[in-house]
Short mmCIF file of C-alpha atoms in Angstrom, two decimals:
data_model
loop_
_atom_site.label_atom_id
_atom_site.label_comp_id
_atom_site.label_asym_id
_atom_site.label_seq_id
_atom_site.Cartn_x
_atom_site.Cartn_y
_atom_site.Cartn_z
CA MET A 1 161.07 139.04 154.53
CA TYR A 2 162.12 142.54 156.37
CA LEU A 3 160.08 145.13 156.68
CA PHE A 4 159.91 148.49 158.59
CA PHE A 5 156.60 148.59 159.98
CA ILE A 6 153.98 146.30 161.58
CA ALA A 7 150.35 145.78 162.18
CA SER A 8 147.92 143.35 163.64
CA ARG A 9 144.50 142.55 162.81
CA GLN A 10 143.06 143.71 166.37
CA GLN A 11 144.51 146.01 169.32
CA VAL A 12 145.36 143.86 172.65
CA SER A 13 145.54 145.19 176.21
CA SER A 14 149.31 146.26 176.51
CA GLU A 15 149.26 147.06 180.19
CA SER A 16 152.37 144.44 180.82
CA ILE A 17 154.44 142.43 178.47
CA THR A 18 157.55 140.40 179.02
CA ARG A 19 160.11 138.81 177.08
CA GLU A 20 158.15 135.16 177.57
CA SER A 21 155.38 137.30 175.60
CA PHE A 22 157.25 135.86 172.32
CA PRO A 23 158.41 132.94 170.75
CA ASP A 24 161.54 130.79 171.65
CA GLY A 25 164.13 132.30 169.41
CA PHE A 26 162.41 135.62 169.04
CA VAL A 27 164.93 138.22 168.31
CA PHE A 28 165.08 141.60 169.79
CA GLY A 29 167.48 144.02 168.50
CA THR A 30 168.25 147.44 167.80
CA ALA A 31 168.85 149.34 164.20
CA SER A 32 171.30 152.22 162.38
CA SER A 33 172.34 153.18 159.28
CA ALA A 34 175.71 153.93 158.15
CA TYR A 35 175.36 157.37 157.07
CA GLN A 36 173.11 158.51 159.78
CA PHE A 37 175.58 156.87 162.68
CA GLU A 38 178.90 156.38 161.75
CA GLY A 39 180.36 160.01 160.83
CA ALA A 40 184.03 159.97 159.59
CA VAL A 41 182.84 160.92 155.97
CA ASN A 42 186.65 161.89 155.52
CA GLU A 43 188.38 158.90 157.12
CA GLY A 44 189.07 155.50 155.89
CA ASN A 45 189.51 156.22 152.11
CA LYS A 46 185.91 156.75 152.36
CA GLY A 47 184.30 157.85 148.61
CA ASP A 48 181.46 160.68 148.47
CA SER A 49 177.60 159.12 148.33
CA ILE A 50 174.99 161.29 147.33
CA TRP A 51 173.92 162.59 150.50
CA ASP A 52 177.64 163.89 151.01
CA THR A 53 177.01 165.93 148.20
CA PHE A 54 173.33 166.91 149.16
CA THR A 55 173.85 167.80 152.52
CA LYS A 56 176.78 170.82 151.05
CA LYS A 57 174.02 172.30 149.19
CA PRO A 58 172.20 175.54 150.89
CA GLY A 59 169.08 175.11 152.56
CA LYS A 60 168.57 171.30 151.92
CA ILE A 61 168.73 170.47 155.65
CA LEU A 62 166.29 171.95 157.89
CA ASP A 63 168.96 172.80 160.51
CA PHE A 64 172.13 173.49 157.93
CA SER A 65 173.67 170.43 159.58
CA ASN A 66 175.57 167.45 158.00
CA ALA A 67 176.44 163.91 158.65
CA ASP A 68 180.16 164.55 158.65
CA THR A 69 180.32 163.67 162.43
CA THR A 70 176.88 162.52 163.25
CA VAL A 71 177.27 160.49 166.67
CA ASP A 72 180.82 159.30 165.65
CA GLN A 73 180.14 155.37 165.99
CA TYR A 74 182.79 154.89 163.47
CA HIS A 75 185.05 155.54 166.56
CA ARG A 76 182.80 154.71 169.34
CA PHE A 77 181.07 151.28 168.11
CA HIS A 78 182.77 149.22 170.90
CA SER A 79 181.22 151.27 173.73
CA ASP A 80 177.87 151.41 171.82
CA ILE A 81 178.02 147.64 171.53
CA ASP A 82 178.63 147.75 175.35
CA LEU A 83 175.27 149.69 175.68
CA MET A 84 173.64 146.96 173.87
CA LYS A 85 174.70 143.94 175.48
CA ASP A 86 173.72 145.88 178.77
CA LEU A 87 170.05 146.10 177.45
CA GLY A 88 170.30 142.61 176.69
CA MET A 89 169.79 142.96 172.77
CA ASP A 90 170.44 140.08 170.64
CA ALA A 91 171.06 141.34 167.59
CA TYR A 92 172.24 144.67 165.65
CA ARG A 93 171.05 145.75 162.01
CA PHE A 94 173.59 148.27 160.69
CA SER A 95 174.11 148.96 156.90
CA ILE A 96 177.30 148.95 155.25
CA SER A 97 178.09 152.21 153.69
CA TRP A 98 178.85 151.14 150.08
CA THR A 99 181.35 154.00 149.40
CA ARG A 100 183.37 152.57 152.64
CA ILE A 101 184.07 149.32 150.43
CA PHE A 102 183.82 150.75 146.91
CA PRO A 103 184.91 154.54 147.16
CA ASN A 104 183.74 154.89 143.27
CA GLY A 105 180.91 152.31 143.56
CA THR A 106 182.52 149.55 141.89
CA GLY A 107 186.05 148.54 141.41
CA GLU A 108 188.61 147.42 143.66
CA VAL A 109 187.83 146.88 147.41
CA ASN A 110 188.91 149.43 149.76
CA PRO A 111 190.77 147.36 152.63
CA ASP A 112 190.49 150.50 155.09
CA GLY A 113 186.36 149.92 154.81
CA LEU A 114 186.42 145.89 155.38
CA GLU A 115 188.78 146.23 158.49
CA TYR A 116 186.27 148.76 160.00
CA TYR A 117 183.46 146.39 159.30
CA ASN A 118 185.24 143.12 160.01
CA SER A 119 186.17 144.73 163.35
CA LEU A 120 182.19 145.83 164.35
CA ILE A 121 181.17 142.41 163.33
CA ASP A 122 183.83 140.50 165.30
CA THR A 123 182.99 142.59 168.36
CA LEU A 124 179.19 142.12 168.13
CA LEU A 125 179.94 138.36 167.84
CA ALA A 126 182.32 138.38 170.93
CA LYS A 127 179.92 140.29 172.98
CA GLY A 128 176.75 137.52 171.82
CA ILE A 129 175.04 139.94 169.80
CA LYS A 130 174.20 138.70 166.26
CA PRO A 131 174.63 141.25 163.20
CA TYR A 132 172.16 141.57 160.86
CA VAL A 133 173.65 143.49 157.74
CA THR A 134 171.60 145.87 155.45
CA LEU A 135 173.50 146.13 151.99
CA TYR A 136 172.10 149.72 151.17
CA HIS A 137 170.66 152.22 153.08
CA TRP A 138 170.32 155.40 150.68
CA ASP A 139 173.91 156.17 150.68
CA LEU A 140 174.57 155.61 146.71
CA PRO A 141 177.91 156.54 145.73
CA GLN A 142 177.78 159.77 143.94
CA ALA A 143 180.01 158.18 141.29
CA LEU A 144 177.11 155.87 140.14
CA GLU A 145 174.89 158.58 140.41
CA ASP A 146 176.90 160.54 137.85
CA ARG A 147 177.25 157.69 135.69
CA TYR A 148 173.57 156.09 135.65
CA GLU A 149 171.39 158.85 137.32
CA GLY A 150 170.56 156.72 140.44
CA TRP A 151 168.10 153.70 140.54
CA LEU A 152 166.16 153.54 137.35
CA SER A 153 165.92 149.91 136.80
CA ARG A 154 162.18 148.49 136.56
CA GLN A 155 163.35 145.06 137.48
CA VAL A 156 163.35 146.13 141.04
CA VAL A 157 159.60 146.31 140.82
CA LYS A 158 159.70 143.09 138.98
CA LEU A 159 161.42 141.32 141.86
CA ALA A 160 159.15 142.70 144.44
CA VAL A 161 155.81 141.50 142.55
CA TYR A 162 157.55 137.98 141.96
CA LEU A 163 158.48 137.83 145.98
CA LYS A 164 155.22 138.76 146.96
CA ASP A 165 153.14 136.44 144.30
CA VAL A 166 155.43 133.07 144.63
CA TYR A 167 156.04 132.96 148.56
CA GLY A 168 153.63 132.93 151.27
CA ASN A 169 153.85 134.16 154.81
CA PRO A 170 157.41 134.36 154.73
CA PRO A 171 159.53 134.84 157.96
CA VAL A 172 159.35 138.42 158.99
CA PHE A 173 161.85 140.27 160.52
CA ILE A 174 160.87 144.06 161.71
CA THR A 175 164.02 145.49 160.79
CA GLU A 176 163.13 149.09 162.23
CA ASN A 177 160.34 150.82 164.43
CA GLY A 178 160.40 153.82 166.05
CA MET A 179 159.11 157.53 166.54
CA ASP A 180 160.71 160.72 166.96
CA GLU A 181 160.33 163.35 169.23
CA LYS A 182 161.38 167.23 168.51
CA ASN A 183 164.93 168.31 169.84
CA ASN A 184 164.20 170.98 172.09
CA PRO A 185 167.41 172.71 173.53
CA PHE A 186 165.27 174.67 176.03
CA ILE A 187 164.28 171.86 178.28
CA ASP A 188 166.35 170.62 180.88
CA MET A 189 168.19 166.90 180.83
CA GLU A 190 165.53 165.31 182.94
CA LYS A 191 162.60 166.05 181.26
CA ALA A 192 164.68 165.40 177.91
CA LEU A 193 165.30 161.73 179.63
CA GLN A 194 161.68 161.10 180.13
CA ASP A 195 160.40 159.97 176.82
CA ASP A 196 157.06 158.34 178.09
CA LYS A 197 155.47 158.51 174.45
CA ARG A 198 158.15 156.29 173.01
CA ILE A 199 157.86 153.76 175.70
CA SER A 200 153.90 153.72 175.26
CA PHE A 201 154.95 153.12 171.15
CA HIS A 202 157.00 150.21 171.61
CA ARG A 203 154.91 149.04 174.24
CA ASP A 204 151.56 149.01 172.18
CA TYR A 205 153.25 147.70 169.21
CA LEU A 206 154.79 144.99 170.91
CA SER A 207 151.90 143.72 172.42
CA ASN A 208 149.98 143.73 169.19
CA LEU A 209 152.82 142.01 167.38
CA SER A 210 152.66 139.10 170.36
CA ALA A 211 149.09 138.61 169.50
CA ALA A 212 149.46 138.82 165.76
CA ILE A 213 152.16 135.76 166.38
CA ARG A 214 150.20 133.83 169.17
CA LYS A 215 146.38 134.30 167.86
CA ASP A 216 146.88 134.71 163.76
CA GLY A 217 150.00 132.55 163.40
CA CYS A 218 152.10 135.30 162.02
CA ASP A 219 155.64 134.03 161.60
CA VAL A 220 157.17 137.12 162.57
CA ARG A 221 160.77 136.23 164.23
CA GLY A 222 162.22 139.37 165.13
CA TYR A 223 161.87 143.06 166.04
CA PHE A 224 164.49 146.05 166.02
CA VAL A 225 164.18 149.09 167.93
CA TRP A 226 164.88 152.75 166.00
CA SER A 227 167.24 153.51 167.22
CA LEU A 228 169.70 153.02 169.98
CA LEU A 229 171.04 156.69 169.58
CA ASP A 230 169.56 159.83 168.64
CA ASN A 231 171.35 160.73 165.37
CA TRP A 232 171.71 162.72 162.05
CA GLU A 233 168.02 162.36 160.69
CA TRP A 234 168.35 163.17 156.78
CA ASN A 235 166.82 166.55 156.06
CA SER A 236 165.56 166.97 159.28
CA GLY A 237 169.36 166.70 160.65
CA TYR A 238 169.37 166.85 164.44
CA THR A 239 165.95 168.75 164.95
CA VAL A 240 164.73 165.37 165.91
CA ARG A 241 165.42 162.51 168.25
CA PHE A 242 164.62 158.98 167.91
CA GLY A 243 167.11 157.31 170.13
CA ILE A 244 166.54 155.44 173.54
CA TYR A 245 169.95 156.93 174.57
CA TYR A 246 170.06 160.80 174.90
CA VAL A 247 173.13 162.20 172.58
CA ASP A 248 174.51 165.19 174.26
CA TYR A 249 175.55 166.89 170.99
CA LYS A 250 177.06 169.79 173.13
CA ASN A 251 179.14 167.57 175.76
CA ASN A 252 181.32 165.24 173.72
CA LEU A 253 178.47 163.01 171.87
CA THR A 254 177.98 161.66 175.79
CA ARG A 255 175.25 158.82 175.38
CA VAL A 256 172.92 159.22 178.48
CA PRO A 257 170.00 156.34 179.01
CA LYS A 258 166.46 157.75 178.44
CA ALA A 259 163.51 155.87 180.47
CA SER A 260 162.98 154.15 177.17
CA ALA A 261 166.45 152.67 177.53
CA ARG A 262 165.67 151.46 181.04
CA TRP A 263 162.09 150.05 180.03
CA PHE A 264 163.78 147.81 177.44
CA ARG A 265 166.35 146.66 179.57
CA THR A 266 163.58 145.49 182.36
CA LEU A 267 161.78 143.61 179.27
CA LEU A 268 164.93 142.22 177.83
CA HIS A 269 165.57 140.58 181.21
CA SER A 270 162.27 139.12 181.32
CA GLU A 271 160.59 141.22 184.37
CA ARG A 272 157.13 142.66 183.96
CA VAL A 273 157.18 146.09 182.76
CA ASP A 274 154.64 148.99 182.85
CA LEU A 275 154.49 152.62 182.65
CA SER A 276 154.38 153.52 186.69
CA SER A 277 156.40 156.46 187.68
CA SER A 278 158.26 154.00 189.83
CA SER A 279 159.79 151.92 187.25
CA LEU A 280 160.54 155.01 185.06
CA ASP A 281 161.99 157.51 187.42
CA SER A 282 164.45 160.01 185.45
CA ASP A 283 166.42 160.63 188.85
CA LYS A 284 167.40 157.19 188.80
CA LEU A 285 168.39 157.68 185.10
CA LEU A 286 170.60 160.40 185.58
CA GLN A 287 172.48 158.48 188.83
CA GLU A 288 173.01 155.54 185.94
CA LYS A 289 174.72 157.97 183.63
#
């Protein structure tokens, strides 16, 4: 079972936490979606999705932006995977753009799309990072929207009810958990990188998740951070930031580690972590850029 949020019966102390707070084999990863990260909407014979159409309608996106480029992971996935490896991530959850594989939603497979995802997966495996693939993350092919008017079948509801009723305590992966902060163009880089609220958010969730596993017997096997990078956030455009890496949209989409990236790197290398200023000094982060 794959969930986008977590909860626990009890709140526990979260002053410190290590990788050893979780069972052997517990997966730490980061997550993305194709439309929010890839860009390159007019490359590789990709077809239009409903979001390509929607973003062209005036006033639909808060800052009037689109995801034509976003953080350009289509061209930069090699270096982004290097960031994951450096952090100590075990896995990467990404979605496959339906219209990269089937430009018209169905019919013949697009070989350029297959080549891209094969390269992405091969690079992850070569770095020792396990791919977790999402088949659909909102980017329905426009051709299918025109033909069928979107997702209308009640069979999806029946499937969800069946899974709930038949399976007991299934293995759970938290495939997305994160928080946003307002994209404030008037603060300096040092302050933008000092995202203590994001650290507190993930630390508290992970502490309670560890308790749910150890004390409540919940079969939770993984936690995926949303997200590795700041990115294009649907109707909000670029007005919010979710990443543990800051993306400098005015400087060639440069990736700069935030304090939260340093926090996760320390956690995933099995060291005790806390919120002390010495462990999260933003000057050190800028020196690591």
